């Protein structure tokens, strides 16, 4: 008797459970989202960040930087750039990977490689990116303006 009641409850609960399955949500618009191309060198639109950087505890900038978005794969962004000091005494190359709000990379100058990590904050309304970075011996800040420019054809 108890077994028959349990089977009856199981049979009654099957239609309820099948209606509780998640359904596919309808999109509000039929316009597809833009996708990054697999070969970004053929894309005429590039994203560039130009700004200032400095050491923590100082309000004056220690130099300028330029970064260019080179490749996008899912959520990883490969960036390359150049750094220099305000007085022009030192120049360096930057190479890194950004994922969400984290940045991992290296700075290369004078045959030395220095690892650097950072936290990124992007202000989409004002097209500004802010970063807090750290190397093994120093830390600092960076602020830059995001711009899209056309590659020369």
JSON list of C-alpha atoms in Angstrom, two decimals, residues 1-92:
[
{"chain": "A", "resi": 1, "resn": "UNK", "atom": "CA", "xyz": [0.00, 0.00, 0.00]},
{"chain": "A", "resi": 2, "resn": "UNK", "atom": "CA", "xyz": [2.78, 2.42, 0.92]},
{"chain": "A", "resi": 3, "resn": "UNK", "atom": "CA", "xyz": [4.66, 1.44, -2.23]},
{"chain": "A", "resi": 4, "resn": "UNK", "atom": "CA", "xyz": [1.60, 2.15, -4.38]},
{"chain": "A", "resi": 5, "resn": "UNK", "atom": "CA", "xyz": [1.20, 5.60, -2.80]},
{"chain": "A", "resi": 6, "resn": "UNK", "atom": "CA", "xyz": [4.86, 6.44, -3.43]},
{"chain": "A", "resi": 7, "resn": "UNK", "atom": "CA", "xyz": [4.60, 5.36, -7.08]},
{"chain": "A", "resi": 8, "resn": "UNK", "atom": "CA", "xyz": [1.45, 7.45, -7.44]},
{"chain": "A", "resi": 9, "resn": "UNK", "atom": "CA", "xyz": [3.17, 10.51, -5.99]},
{"chain": "A", "resi": 10, "resn": "UNK", "atom": "CA", "xyz": [6.13, 9.93, -8.29]},
{"chain": "A", "resi": 11, "resn": "UNK", "atom": "CA", "xyz": [3.88, 9.75, -11.35]},
{"chain": "A", "resi": 12, "resn": "UNK", "atom": "CA", "xyz": [2.04, 12.91, -10.28]},
{"chain": "A", "resi": 13, "resn": "UNK", "atom": "CA", "xyz": [5.28, 14.82, -9.74]},
{"chain": "A", "resi": 14, "resn": "UNK", "atom": "CA", "xyz": [6.75, 14.05, -13.18]},
{"chain": "A", "resi": 15, "resn": "UNK", "atom": "CA", "xyz": [4.66, 16.63, -15.14]},
{"chain": "A", "resi": 16, "resn": "UNK", "atom": "CA", "xyz": [5.38, 19.27, -12.49]},
{"chain": "A", "resi": 17, "resn": "UNK", "atom": "CA", "xyz": [9.12, 18.60, -12.62]},
{"chain": "A", "resi": 18, "resn": "UNK", "atom": "CA", "xyz": [9.20, 18.68, -16.42]},
{"chain": "A", "resi": 19, "resn": "UNK", "atom": "CA", "xyz": [7.45, 22.05, -16.47]},
{"chain": "A", "resi": 20, "resn": "UNK", "atom": "CA", "xyz": [10.02, 23.39, -13.99]},
{"chain": "A", "resi": 21, "resn": "UNK", "atom": "CA", "xyz": [12.89, 22.82, -16.43]},
{"chain": "A", "resi": 22, "resn": "UNK", "atom": "CA", "xyz": [14.55, 26.05, -17.55]},
{"chain": "A", "resi": 23, "resn": "UNK", "atom": "CA", "xyz": [13.26, 27.38, -20.82]},
{"chain": "A", "resi": 24, "resn": "UNK", "atom": "CA", "xyz": [15.26, 29.27, -23.40]},
{"chain": "A", "resi": 25, "resn": "UNK", "atom": "CA", "xyz": [15.01, 33.01, -22.88]},
{"chain": "A", "resi": 26, "resn": "UNK", "atom": "CA", "xyz": [14.00, 35.13, -25.83]},
{"chain": "A", "resi": 27, "resn": "UNK", "atom": "CA", "xyz": [16.38, 37.94, -26.75]},
{"chain": "A", "resi": 28, "resn": "UNK", "atom": "CA", "xyz": [15.00, 41.44, -26.63]},
{"chain": "A", "resi": 29, "resn": "UNK", "atom": "CA", "xyz": [16.45, 42.25, -30.05]},
{"chain": "A", "resi": 30, "resn": "UNK", "atom": "CA", "xyz": [17.43, 40.21, -33.06]},
{"chain": "A", "resi": 31, "resn": "UNK", "atom": "CA", "xyz": [20.64, 42.13, -33.73]},
{"chain": "A", "resi": 32, "resn": "UNK", "atom": "CA", "xyz": [23.66, 39.86, -33.12]},
{"chain": "A", "resi": 33, "resn": "UNK", "atom": "CA", "xyz": [26.40, 41.01, -30.78]},
{"chain": "A", "resi": 34, "resn": "UNK", "atom": "CA", "xyz": [29.61, 42.15, -32.50]},
{"chain": "A", "resi": 35, "resn": "UNK", "atom": "CA", "xyz": [32.38, 39.59, -32.51]},
{"chain": "A", "resi": 36, "resn": "UNK", "atom": "CA", "xyz": [36.10, 40.18, -32.64]},
{"chain": "A", "resi": 37, "resn": "UNK", "atom": "CA", "xyz": [37.69, 38.78, -35.79]},
{"chain": "A", "resi": 38, "resn": "UNK", "atom": "CA", "xyz": [39.94, 35.73, -35.59]},
{"chain": "A", "resi": 39, "resn": "UNK", "atom": "CA", "xyz": [42.66, 37.60, -37.44]},
{"chain": "A", "resi": 40, "resn": "UNK", "atom": "CA", "xyz": [42.84, 41.09, -35.91]},
{"chain": "A", "resi": 41, "resn": "UNK", "atom": "CA", "xyz": [45.56, 42.25, -38.33]},
{"chain": "A", "resi": 42, "resn": "UNK", "atom": "CA", "xyz": [42.92, 42.41, -41.07]},
{"chain": "A", "resi": 43, "resn": "UNK", "atom": "CA", "xyz": [40.61, 44.49, -38.88]},
{"chain": "A", "resi": 44, "resn": "UNK", "atom": "CA", "xyz": [40.88, 48.22, -39.61]},
{"chain": "A", "resi": 45, "resn": "UNK", "atom": "CA", "xyz": [39.69, 49.20, -36.14]},
{"chain": "A", "resi": 46, "resn": "UNK", "atom": "CA", "xyz": [42.28, 49.13, -33.38]},
{"chain": "A", "resi": 47, "resn": "UNK", "atom": "CA", "xyz": [42.04, 50.07, -29.74]},
{"chain": "A", "resi": 48, "resn": "UNK", "atom": "CA", "xyz": [44.80, 52.22, -28.30]},
{"chain": "A", "resi": 49, "resn": "UNK", "atom": "CA", "xyz": [45.40, 53.49, -24.74]},
{"chain": "A", "resi": 50, "resn": "UNK", "atom": "CA", "xyz": [47.58, 56.57, -24.22]},
{"chain": "A", "resi": 51, "resn": "UNK", "atom": "CA", "xyz": [48.29, 57.88, -20.73]},
{"chain": "A", "resi": 52, "resn": "UNK", "atom": "CA", "xyz": [50.54, 58.66, -17.79]},
{"chain": "A", "resi": 53, "resn": "UNK", "atom": "CA", "xyz": [52.04, 56.45, -15.12]},
{"chain": "A", "resi": 54, "resn": "UNK", "atom": "CA", "xyz": [53.62, 57.17, -11.75]},
{"chain": "A", "resi": 55, "resn": "UNK", "atom": "CA", "xyz": [54.82, 55.66, -8.51]},
{"chain": "A", "resi": 56, "resn": "UNK", "atom": "CA", "xyz": [52.54, 55.18, -5.51]},
{"chain": "A", "resi": 57, "resn": "UNK", "atom": "CA", "xyz": [52.58, 58.06, -3.05]},
{"chain": "A", "resi": 58, "resn": "UNK", "atom": "CA", "xyz": [53.41, 60.61, -5.74]},
{"chain": "A", "resi": 59, "resn": "UNK", "atom": "CA", "xyz": [50.93, 62.77, -7.62]},
{"chain": "A", "resi": 60, "resn": "UNK", "atom": "CA", "xyz": [53.36, 63.68, -10.39]},
{"chain": "A", "resi": 61, "resn": "UNK", "atom": "CA", "xyz": [53.67, 61.36, -13.36]},
{"chain": "A", "resi": 62, "resn": "UNK", "atom": "CA", "xyz": [56.94, 59.55, -13.87]},
{"chain": "A", "resi": 63, "resn": "UNK", "atom": "CA", "xyz": [56.36, 58.97, -17.56]},
{"chain": "A", "resi": 64, "resn": "UNK", "atom": "CA", "xyz": [54.03, 58.19, -20.43]},
{"chain": "A", "resi": 65, "resn": "UNK", "atom": "CA", "xyz": [52.81, 54.97, -21.99]},
{"chain": "A", "resi": 66, "resn": "UNK", "atom": "CA", "xyz": [50.99, 53.73, -25.07]},
{"chain": "A", "resi": 67, "resn": "UNK", "atom": "CA", "xyz": [49.33, 50.31, -25.30]},
{"chain": "A", "resi": 68, "resn": "UNK", "atom": "CA", "xyz": [47.74, 48.67, -28.32]},
{"chain": "A", "resi": 69, "resn": "UNK", "atom": "CA", "xyz": [45.28, 45.78, -28.24]},
{"chain": "A", "resi": 70, "resn": "UNK", "atom": "CA", "xyz": [46.86, 43.07, -30.36]},
{"chain": "A", "resi": 71, "resn": "UNK", "atom": "CA", "xyz": [44.64, 40.02, -30.06]},
{"chain": "A", "resi": 72, "resn": "UNK", "atom": "CA", "xyz": [41.42, 38.97, -28.35]},
{"chain": "A", "resi": 73, "resn": "UNK", "atom": "CA", "xyz": [40.65, 35.35, -27.51]},
{"chain": "A", "resi": 74, "resn": "UNK", "atom": "CA", "xyz": [37.45, 34.76, -25.57]},
{"chain": "A", "resi": 75, "resn": "UNK", "atom": "CA", "xyz": [38.11, 36.87, -22.44]},
{"chain": "A", "resi": 76, "resn": "UNK", "atom": "CA", "xyz": [41.87, 37.20, -22.79]},
{"chain": "A", "resi": 77, "resn": "UNK", "atom": "CA", "xyz": [43.30, 40.38, -24.28]},
{"chain": "A", "resi": 78, "resn": "UNK", "atom": "CA", "xyz": [46.91, 40.50, -25.46]},
{"chain": "A", "resi": 79, "resn": "UNK", "atom": "CA", "xyz": [48.42, 43.98, -25.16]},
{"chain": "A", "resi": 80, "resn": "UNK", "atom": "CA", "xyz": [51.75, 45.43, -26.28]},
{"chain": "A", "resi": 81, "resn": "UNK", "atom": "CA", "xyz": [53.09, 48.83, -25.46]},
{"chain": "A", "resi": 82, "resn": "UNK", "atom": "CA", "xyz": [55.88, 51.28, -24.87]},
{"chain": "A", "resi": 83, "resn": "UNK", "atom": "CA", "xyz": [56.83, 53.12, -21.68]},
{"chain": "A", "resi": 84, "resn": "UNK", "atom": "CA", "xyz": [59.14, 56.07, -21.22]},
{"chain": "A", "resi": 85, "resn": "UNK", "atom": "CA", "xyz": [60.13, 58.41, -18.42]},
{"chain": "A", "resi": 86, "resn": "UNK", "atom": "CA", "xyz": [59.22, 62.08, -18.37]},
{"chain": "A", "resi": 87, "resn": "UNK", "atom": "CA", "xyz": [62.80, 63.23, -18.92]},
{"chain": "A", "resi": 88, "resn": "UNK", "atom": "CA", "xyz": [63.35, 60.65, -21.68]},
{"chain": "A", "resi": 89, "resn": "UNK", "atom": "CA", "xyz": [66.23, 58.88, -19.94]},
{"chain": "A", "resi": 90, "resn": "UNK", "atom": "CA", "xyz": [64.72, 55.39, -20.15]},
{"chain": "A", "resi": 91, "resn": "UNK", "atom": "CA", "xyz": [62.42, 53.59, -22.58]},
{"chain": "A", "resi": 92, "resn": "UNK", "atom": "CA", "xyz": [60.91, 50.15, -22.15]}
]
